[in-house]
Amino acid sequence: MPSYTPPLRDMQFVLHEVLNVIEDLNAIPQHADLDADTLNAVLEEGGKFASEVTQPLNLSGDSEGCTLDKTTHEVTTPKGFKEAYAQYVEGGWAALSCDPEYGGQGLPFVANQCFYEMLNGANQAWTMYPGLSHGAYEALHAHGTDEQKKTFLPKLTSGEWTGTMCLTEPHCGTDLGLLRTKAEPVAGAPEGTYKITGNKIFISAGEHDMAPNIVHLVLARLPDAPKGSKGISLFLVPKFLVNADGSLGARNPVFCTGLEHKMGIHGNATAQIALDGAVGTLVGEPNKGLQAMFVMMNAARLGVGNQSLGLTEVAYQNALAYAKERLQMRSLSGPKAKDQPADPIIVHPDVRKMLLTAKAYAEGGRAMSIYCAVMLDKALHHPDEKVRKDSEDVVALLTPIVKAFITDNGFAATNHAMQVFGGHGYIHETGVEQYVRDARINMIYEGTNTVQSLDLLGRKVLANQGATLRKFGKQIEALIAEEGVNEKMAEFINPLAVLADQMTKFTTEIGFKAFANPDEVGGASVDYLRVAGHLVFAYFFARMASVALKKIASGDTDPFYLAKVQTARFYFARLFPETASLMRTARSGVANLLDTDAALA
Amino acid sequence: MPSYTPPLRDMQFVLHEVLNVIEDLNAIPQHADLDADTLNAVLEEGGKFASEVTQPLNLSGDSEGCTLDKTTHEVTTPKGFKEAYAQYVEGGWAALSCDPEYGGQGLPFVANQCFYEMLNGANQAWTMYPGLSHGAYEALHAHGTDEQKKTFLPKLTSGEWTGTMCLTEPHCGTDLGLLRTKAEPVAGAPEGTYKITGNKIFISAGEHDMAPNIVHLVLARLPDAPKGSKGISLFLVPKFLVNADGSLGARNPVFCTGLEHKMGIHGNATAQIALDGAVGTLVGEPNKGLQAMFVMMNAARLGVGNQSLGLTEVAYQNALAYAKERLQMRSLSGPKAKDQPADPIIVHPDVRKMLLTAKAYAEGGRAMSIYCAVMLDKALHHPDEKVRKDSEDVVALLTPIVKAFITDNGFAATNHAMQVFGGHGYIHETGVEQYVRDARINMIYEGTNTVQSLDLLGRKVLANQGATLRKFGKQIEALIAEEGVNEKMAEFINPLAVLADQMTKFTTEIGFKAFANPDEVGGASVDYLRVAGHLVFAYFFARMASVALKKIASGDTDPFYLAKVQTARFYFARLFPETASLMRTARSGVANLLDTDAALA
């Protein structure tokens, strides 16, 4: 049975020693009084909830899965899921970073980020039930009518009701412009009321027994809507209609007609949903549903990165424990555990390489995600408009990197962890193969990682001639200027400086090629995103090493700091060099991919 | 539902146009009369068996799995498995490359290689039942007593009985020196008869309902055996004892006590086996069981590479078909299917990259595996002793590369194929996620890929100062000399020549470092194996491109040749450049892995 220890020390290091988030947050009026102790205490309690309440349900939830009663259309979640959710609601966890106006606790988004990392590490499938609600909460908060807000936001904030995102249809996933679900005005009903008909698939947390009502946010077409993505509107379709007094009314014909048999996240109900004239109300403006949905999708993309961050950490922890305890073979340089029949496998360099890869991916991903979350807090609430705009740009730039880089790394990391277990890793009861299966979906949903890479290179970089990238680059330059003379930092700063320099030329070069042939973007984007991911990781590892080295120099003997330096060193020596090959393949041009009609006949 | 088309054309290309295997085989007395038509006809029939008989059972076998009756210790395999096996035996397929002395058809090993690629592509879990028998056949053929051979080889050859390899115990997998199963002489029984007691785990095809008897080859310790790996002996332990007249006698107490719940290969029974004083007979010499077992293990390692080769091919085929039919988004360079609501996703460069990666891994792996199989035929049966020795050396060198490189590539390829399917790839019914789960075990069993890399760098390269590597290098040099002046081949020959040159220095450098610190081998070996894999792939892709270019120049308009050139071009532009980063990380030294006690505390 796997176990999970919340990585509180590393979170605190990033939050307070590296990023100094309290200072940043205190500049935002609603977080002016927040202090480190409060934030730490919340995360400590959150970690307890994750490790004690939801983690013990992870393996059993995977074995058991969800079941649908085809007559009642009701779904039963795995044993214990419902009770854990009740505890979650009772503990006020759903409200953590929600708006106090609707009953929220008003903590910054970064608190939720850290809390959700732990929930995901403990049990991704379970966490998707409350996780999806957040997207619905945010879309309604940003685009809902007063009536919608008044009726639904308090319930979503408390967690009493949950939410979903109903986008995908059998014939359209990435390309939502193709969707067919129809919305027709209801004669005699208040304006903005429609009957919605169509079929949705892949609806995570789409039906379950954990809450009395489910708030579906559904994309559909109005009768006179233009074709394509400019004719899509967003609707709120509750499972049960809500009476004027807030009590539950009639069952809305929005039914779960099937559950997918998936590779992983078995504990989450991935529903096929049939809308058969279900009553819904318009959210935001007609035909502008995609824009409203993007509020949810951007948050969801950061959330998906966070899922793999959690899995990376928990897979690492369990593989590390196994590597210390499993005795097998002797070290090549002679026995290390002479009193034992064999050495623990952690003596073998490649076992360490696999463990350190997972550890470095977790720590780099954590730094990037926490940074990004604070930027989001600033983008949403900072009193200075320029700070808001700058922060928003950085979040926009980093979102596809968080989503794709962390989930690709997470799949590699969980697989490395599994490999450390050898044959035992392939067995369900060990728990690590579940992490691999669960992590696999994160590379696909909320926009495949290829889509993320096109978003990064096309929209976030080339569309503004690299302006946002240069904005982030300024921070890197500042670090280089500050630490460039520090000999002890040379092993971290030098490769970072080289890559930062190459990145500018590399980007310009692709930009010129893309100007002549737009397909060049698609030929380079996936490699480009990985290079960008390494640039960001290298920056944060250099910053983290700098803090750690200063602590060590000051006489602090906490082994945490030496550990951080060793992990940073490993990162630069063993993971970062991938950039050399990636730039070469990205530069090879799109012809070797497109002039292949004979090969792909 | 996935489909499978046997890749006969590509096999024939490698067999006859690139490697000219008939010429090589005809130099071996027992294959002197073999011709291309016969070989092709056998493979065509074999492909039919795979695609028509076992492929349709793959997805259902995965869903259904195997079940154990805990009272009778009998295992039921998925529906249809037993009947397919009966057809296999009846068709004489088990006997394909077996010794005619025991009823075999005497075809070369390379025929079996190609046949098994197709069986694995069709249904890896099913194929492991007959596949494991081959290992038992070979160990008995090489080391069995006359009595053992007479009794068991005809049954294993016909496929009437199947075989297993019982190595692993709960506390020892890689490190067989730790094993505890005991063999005690039976007083009054013929010499070489023992009672065997112990517990084995992870026994593939360890129990099933497909054959009336199962021949277990079991590693155990004699009473007076030295400690460690020098005290292990090999025993033949049949499920049912065999009477003098060949009929089945008493049930031997070798019982399946449990089946593992695995990530994949659900159709194969991975058994926990309890031996409770089971009667067995010694195979080979006392305390030399590991050597005898290595006969099986080496063949098994090539077999595991072949499993991932099959999965790579079938995953590619299905992803290609989907990419042509799934309409989603428009090409970045403008609509391509203007009469459709969207373009087929194959217009997107990164979709092509994923498909071509799988295709190139399949074709490179096929060329290497077929080459290796012919070398094995020569190693076993060539009349010239020097040819036998040289061939054996090349097989020894390539075996860990076939096992680890093809299985690592196969996992990447099946994941790429799954990614092409987007969300649909995560759903069981689509079939491709099963390929990912099945492919995952191949990186672990029969020696993890880390163990393979240590075998390659430590035993096959450094232990003989690179002599075998130079032997293979001579072939590369010959190709470079032959094609170095051909301008059209420059894009293939130049990178090959550069890497061949670097490889010598790279190997020498690691050798020197390892001389000072043996752990350096473990710090470099995994990266080293991937570089070596690319050297071999680059060599075969250059050879294949050369043949194809000559055909095109001669006016042959079969699009197969242009396809091959395009795939080779893709390989060199997009996959081969990984070597740049790998050499850099391998060179970074073992300190960044071993001086990490604080990080891995």
mmCIF file of N, CA and C in Angstrom, chain A residues 493-569:
data_model
loop_
_atom_site.group_PDB
_atom_site.id
_atom_site.type_symbol
_atom_site.label_atom_id
_atom_site.label_comp_id
_atom_site.label_asym_id
_atom_site.label_seq_id
_atom_site.Cartn_x
_atom_site.Cartn_y
_atom_site.Cartn_z
ATOM 1 N N ILE A 493 24.198 29.098 -13.009
ATOM 2 C CA ILE A 493 23.965 30.326 -13.774
ATOM 3 C C ILE A 493 24.480 30.208 -15.216
ATOM 4 N N ASN A 494 25.612 29.554 -15.398
ATOM 5 C CA ASN A 494 26.174 29.489 -16.756
ATOM 6 C C ASN A 494 25.250 28.813 -17.761
ATOM 7 N N PRO A 495 24.782 27.600 -17.468
ATOM 8 C CA PRO A 495 23.870 26.990 -18.461
ATOM 9 C C PRO A 495 22.571 27.788 -18.637
ATOM 10 N N LEU A 496 22.081 28.368 -17.554
ATOM 11 C CA LEU A 496 20.872 29.198 -17.663
ATOM 12 C C LEU A 496 21.120 30.374 -18.611
ATOM 13 N N ALA A 497 22.269 31.030 -18.433
ATOM 14 C CA ALA A 497 22.587 32.185 -19.279
ATOM 15 C C ALA A 497 22.730 31.774 -20.739
ATOM 16 N N VAL A 498 23.361 30.642 -20.950
ATOM 17 C CA VAL A 498 23.533 30.166 -22.329
ATOM 18 C C VAL A 498 22.162 29.899 -22.965
ATOM 19 N N LEU A 499 21.306 29.207 -22.240
ATOM 20 C CA LEU A 499 20.005 28.881 -22.822
ATOM 21 C C LEU A 499 19.151 30.138 -23.039
ATOM 22 N N ALA A 500 19.209 31.073 -22.076
ATOM 23 C CA ALA A 500 18.421 32.305 -22.222
ATOM 24 C C ALA A 500 18.836 33.034 -23.499
ATOM 25 N N ASP A 501 20.109 33.035 -23.742
ATOM 26 C CA ASP A 501 20.647 33.681 -24.935
ATOM 27 C C ASP A 501 20.208 32.933 -26.210
ATOM 28 N N GLN A 502 20.340 31.619 -26.173
ATOM 29 C CA GLN A 502 19.944 30.805 -27.329
ATOM 30 C C GLN A 502 18.450 30.947 -27.613
ATOM 31 N N MET A 503 17.685 31.058 -26.551
ATOM 32 C CA MET A 503 16.229 31.082 -26.676
ATOM 33 C C MET A 503 15.772 32.250 -27.541
ATOM 34 N N THR A 504 16.400 33.387 -27.367
ATOM 35 C CA THR A 504 16.037 34.567 -28.156
ATOM 36 C C THR A 504 16.266 34.295 -29.640
ATOM 37 N N LYS A 505 17.441 33.804 -29.965
ATOM 38 C CA LYS A 505 17.749 33.533 -31.379
ATOM 39 C C LYS A 505 16.842 32.437 -31.932
ATOM 40 N N PHE A 506 16.679 31.415 -31.123
ATOM 41 C CA PHE A 506 15.861 30.253 -31.494
ATOM 42 C C PHE A 506 14.432 30.709 -31.836
ATOM 43 N N THR A 507 13.878 31.555 -30.978
ATOM 44 C CA THR A 507 12.517 32.035 -31.180
ATOM 45 C C THR A 507 12.416 32.890 -32.448
ATOM 46 N N THR A 508 13.360 33.789 -32.616
ATOM 47 C CA THR A 508 13.379 34.643 -33.803
ATOM 48 C C THR A 508 13.440 33.800 -35.070
ATOM 49 N N GLU A 509 14.302 32.828 -35.035
ATOM 50 C CA GLU A 509 14.502 31.952 -36.187
ATOM 51 C C GLU A 509 13.195 31.242 -36.573
ATOM 52 N N ILE A 510 12.526 30.666 -35.565
ATOM 53 C CA ILE A 510 11.260 29.986 -35.867
ATOM 54 C C ILE A 510 10.221 31.000 -36.360
ATOM 55 N N GLY A 511 10.239 32.198 -35.764
ATOM 56 C CA GLY A 511 9.308 33.247 -36.181
ATOM 57 C C GLY A 511 9.466 33.578 -37.657
ATOM 58 N N PHE A 512 10.689 33.705 -38.101
ATOM 59 C CA PHE A 512 10.926 34.007 -39.523
ATOM 60 C C PHE A 512 10.451 32.870 -40.420
ATOM 61 N N LYS A 513 10.756 31.640 -39.993
ATOM 62 C CA LYS A 513 10.331 30.490 -40.793
ATOM 63 C C LYS A 513 8.802 30.416 -40.857
ATOM 64 N N ALA A 514 8.165 30.689 -39.727
ATOM 65 C CA ALA A 514 6.707 30.601 -39.658
ATOM 66 C C ALA A 514 6.050 31.682 -40.514
ATOM 67 N N PHE A 515 6.726 32.801 -40.649
ATOM 68 C CA PHE A 515 6.220 33.888 -41.486
ATOM 69 C C PHE A 515 6.093 33.397 -42.923
ATOM 70 N N ALA A 516 7.076 32.619 -43.359
ATOM 71 C CA ALA A 516 7.044 32.072 -44.726
ATOM 72 C C ALA A 516 6.091 30.887 -44.836
ATOM 73 N N ASN A 517 6.010 30.078 -43.781
ATOM 74 C CA ASN A 517 5.158 28.887 -43.822
ATOM 75 C C ASN A 517 4.608 28.607 -42.424
ATOM 76 N N PRO A 518 3.297 28.890 -42.221
ATOM 77 C CA PRO A 518 2.710 28.740 -40.876
ATOM 78 C C PRO A 518 2.842 27.330 -40.301
ATOM 79 N N ASP A 519 2.980 26.325 -41.164
ATOM 80 C CA ASP A 519 3.137 24.963 -40.650
ATOM 81 C C ASP A 519 4.426 24.783 -39.857
ATOM 82 N N GLU A 520 5.383 25.676 -40.055
ATOM 83 C CA GLU A 520 6.637 25.560 -39.305
ATOM 84 C C GLU A 520 6.386 25.650 -37.799
ATOM 85 N N VAL A 521 5.327 26.380 -37.420
ATOM 86 C CA VAL A 521 4.977 26.470 -35.999
ATOM 87 C C VAL A 521 4.654 25.068 -35.467
ATOM 88 N N GLY A 522 3.840 24.344 -36.225
ATOM 89 C CA GLY A 522 3.458 22.990 -35.812
ATOM 90 C C GLY A 522 4.603 22.000 -35.849
ATOM 91 N N GLY A 523 5.581 22.282 -36.664
ATOM 92 C CA GLY A 523 6.742 21.389 -36.749
ATOM 93 C C GLY A 523 7.733 21.588 -35.621
ATOM 94 N N ALA A 524 7.649 22.744 -34.948
ATOM 95 C CA ALA A 524 8.636 23.071 -33.914
ATOM 96 C C ALA A 524 8.033 23.171 -32.522
ATOM 97 N N SER A 525 6.702 23.318 -32.432
ATOM 98 C CA SER A 525 6.111 23.765 -31.166
ATOM 99 C C SER A 525 6.309 22.820 -29.984
ATOM 100 N N VAL A 526 6.206 21.520 -30.217
ATOM 101 C CA VAL A 526 6.323 20.592 -29.081
ATOM 102 C C VAL A 526 7.740 20.635 -28.496
ATOM 103 N N ASP A 527 8.723 20.621 -29.366
ATOM 104 C CA ASP A 527 10.108 20.739 -28.889
ATOM 105 C C ASP A 527 10.334 22.109 -28.247
ATOM 106 N N TYR A 528 9.756 23.128 -28.847
ATOM 107 C CA TYR A 528 9.912 24.488 -28.330
ATOM 108 C C TYR A 528 9.373 24.584 -26.903
ATOM 109 N N LEU A 529 8.201 24.003 -26.685
ATOM 110 C CA LEU A 529 7.625 24.070 -25.335
ATOM 111 C C LEU A 529 8.533 23.390 -24.316
ATOM 112 N N ARG A 530 9.134 22.265 -24.696
ATOM 113 C CA ARG A 530 10.032 21.599 -23.731
ATOM 114 C C ARG A 530 11.261 22.460 -23.456
ATOM 115 N N VAL A 531 11.774 23.115 -24.471
ATOM 116 C CA VAL A 531 12.931 23.999 -24.243
ATOM 117 C C VAL A 531 12.514 25.136 -23.312
ATOM 118 N N ALA A 532 11.342 25.710 -23.584
ATOM 119 C CA ALA A 532 10.847 26.797 -22.726
ATOM 120 C C ALA A 532 10.652 26.308 -21.297
ATOM 121 N N GLY A 533 10.139 25.095 -21.156
ATOM 122 C CA GLY A 533 9.954 24.503 -19.836
ATOM 123 C C GLY A 533 11.283 24.406 -19.095
ATOM 124 N N HIS A 534 12.298 23.990 -19.804
ATOM 125 C CA HIS A 534 13.617 23.897 -19.167
ATOM 126 C C HIS A 534 14.171 25.278 -18.816
ATOM 127 N N LEU A 535 13.885 26.254 -19.642
ATOM 128 C CA LEU A 535 14.341 27.612 -19.318
ATOM 129 C C LEU A 535 13.728 28.064 -17.985
ATOM 130 N N VAL A 536 12.444 27.803 -17.844
ATOM 131 C CA VAL A 536 11.759 28.192 -16.605
ATOM 132 C C VAL A 536 12.277 27.365 -15.422
ATOM 133 N N PHE A 537 12.410 26.066 -15.621
ATOM 134 C CA PHE A 537 12.927 25.211 -14.543
ATOM 135 C C PHE A 537 14.345 25.640 -14.155
ATOM 136 N N ALA A 538 15.169 25.901 -15.156
ATOM 137 C CA ALA A 538 16.561 26.284 -14.874
ATOM 138 C C ALA A 538 16.590 27.571 -14.066
ATOM 139 N N TYR A 539 15.716 28.488 -14.416
ATOM 140 C CA TYR A 539 15.629 29.749 -13.670
ATOM 141 C C TYR A 539 15.259 29.482 -12.214
ATOM 142 N N PHE A 540 14.249 28.663 -11.996
ATOM 143 C CA PHE A 540 13.820 28.411 -10.616
ATOM 144 C C PHE A 540 14.827 27.556 -9.846
ATOM 145 N N PHE A 541 15.442 26.594 -10.527
ATOM 146 C CA PHE A 541 16.458 25.808 -9.816
ATOM 147 C C PHE A 541 17.656 26.684 -9.438
ATOM 148 N N ALA A 542 18.002 27.626 -10.313
ATOM 149 C CA ALA A 542 19.099 28.541 -9.972
ATOM 150 C C ALA A 542 18.700 29.416 -8.782
ATOM 151 N N ARG A 543 17.471 29.910 -8.797
ATOM 152 C CA ARG A 543 17.017 30.727 -7.662
ATOM 153 C C ARG A 543 17.001 29.921 -6.370
ATOM 154 N N MET A 544 16.502 28.699 -6.478
ATOM 155 C CA MET A 544 16.418 27.857 -5.276
ATOM 156 C C MET A 544 17.817 27.506 -4.764
ATOM 157 N N ALA A 545 18.729 27.205 -5.693
ATOM 158 C CA ALA A 545 20.101 26.887 -5.280
ATOM 159 C C ALA A 545 20.742 28.091 -4.625
ATOM 160 N N SER A 546 20.457 29.267 -5.165
ATOM 161 C CA SER A 546 21.028 30.495 -4.603
ATOM 162 C C SER A 546 20.586 30.688 -3.151
ATOM 163 N N VAL A 547 19.303 30.513 -2.905
ATOM 164 C CA VAL A 547 18.792 30.640 -1.532
ATOM 165 C C VAL A 547 19.441 29.590 -0.631
ATOM 166 N N ALA A 548 19.509 28.374 -1.137
ATOM 167 C CA ALA A 548 20.057 27.277 -0.318
ATOM 168 C C ALA A 548 21.536 27.512 -0.013
ATOM 169 N N LEU A 549 22.285 27.929 -1.021
ATOM 170 C CA LEU A 549 23.728 28.173 -0.799
ATOM 171 C C LEU A 549 23.947 29.289 0.217
ATOM 172 N N LYS A 550 23.109 30.298 0.160
ATOM 173 C CA LYS A 550 23.250 31.390 1.143
ATOM 174 C C LYS A 550 22.981 30.884 2.552
ATOM 175 N N LYS A 551 21.968 30.039 2.676
ATOM 176 C CA LYS A 551 21.661 29.481 3.995
ATOM 177 C C LYS A 551 22.844 28.663 4.506
ATOM 178 N N ILE A 552 23.395 27.841 3.619
ATOM 179 C CA ILE A 552 24.534 27.004 4.030
ATOM 180 C C ILE A 552 25.718 27.896 4.427
ATOM 181 N N ALA A 553 25.955 28.921 3.632
ATOM 182 C CA ALA A 553 27.071 29.837 3.920
ATOM 183 C C ALA A 553 26.872 30.548 5.259
ATOM 184 N N SER A 554 25.586 30.754 5.604
ATOM 185 C CA SER A 554 25.302 31.448 6.869
ATOM 186 C C SER A 554 25.417 30.519 8.072
ATOM 187 N N GLY A 555 25.749 29.244 7.810
ATOM 188 C CA GLY A 555 25.937 28.309 8.909
ATOM 189 C C GLY A 555 24.714 27.474 9.239
ATOM 190 N N ASP A 556 23.654 27.632 8.461
ATOM 191 C CA ASP A 556 22.448 26.829 8.705
ATOM 192 C C ASP A 556 22.751 25.363 8.353
ATOM 193 N N THR A 557 22.487 24.473 9.280
ATOM 194 C CA THR A 557 22.849 23.071 9.043
ATOM 195 C C THR A 557 21.647 22.191 8.678
ATOM 196 N N ASP A 558 20.503 22.806 8.422
ATOM 197 C CA ASP A 558 19.347 22.026 7.981
ATOM 198 C C ASP A 558 19.707 21.297 6.680
ATOM 199 N N PRO A 559 19.690 19.941 6.692
ATOM 200 C CA PRO A 559 20.106 19.198 5.483
ATOM 201 C C PRO A 559 19.217 19.483 4.272
ATOM 202 N N PHE A 560 18.075 20.112 4.502
ATOM 203 C CA PHE A 560 17.191 20.477 3.398
ATOM 204 C C PHE A 560 17.942 21.304 2.347
ATOM 205 N N TYR A 561 18.804 22.208 2.812
ATOM 206 C CA TYR A 561 19.482 23.118 1.870
ATOM 207 C C TYR A 561 20.519 22.393 1.022
ATOM 208 N N LEU A 562 21.264 21.478 1.654
ATOM 209 C CA LEU A 562 22.220 20.695 0.869
ATOM 210 C C LEU A 562 21.461 19.824 -0.130
ATOM 211 N N ALA A 563 20.347 19.261 0.316
ATOM 212 C CA ALA A 563 19.517 18.444 -0.576
ATOM 213 C C ALA A 563 19.089 19.257 -1.803
ATOM 214 N N LYS A 564 18.702 20.499 -1.549
ATOM 215 C CA LYS A 564 18.243 21.345 -2.663
ATOM 216 C C LYS A 564 19.377 21.605 -3.651
ATOM 217 N N VAL A 565 20.574 21.857 -3.130
ATOM 218 C CA VAL A 565 21.727 22.089 -4.019
ATOM 219 C C VAL A 565 22.027 20.829 -4.832
ATOM 220 N N GLN A 566 21.961 19.675 -4.175
ATOM 221 C CA GLN A 566 22.235 18.417 -4.896
ATOM 222 C C GLN A 566 21.190 18.176 -5.986
ATOM 223 N N THR A 567 19.951 18.466 -5.687
ATOM 224 C CA THR A 567 18.894 18.252 -6.686
ATOM 225 C C THR A 567 19.070 19.215 -7.864
ATOM 226 N N ALA A 568 19.413 20.460 -7.557
ATOM 227 C CA ALA A 568 19.658 21.435 -8.629
ATOM 228 C C ALA A 568 20.834 21.001 -9.497
ATOM 229 N N ARG A 569 21.875 20.518 -8.849
ATOM 230 C CA ARG A 569 23.060 20.039 -9.586
ATOM 231 C C ARG A 569 22.677 18.883 -10.497
#
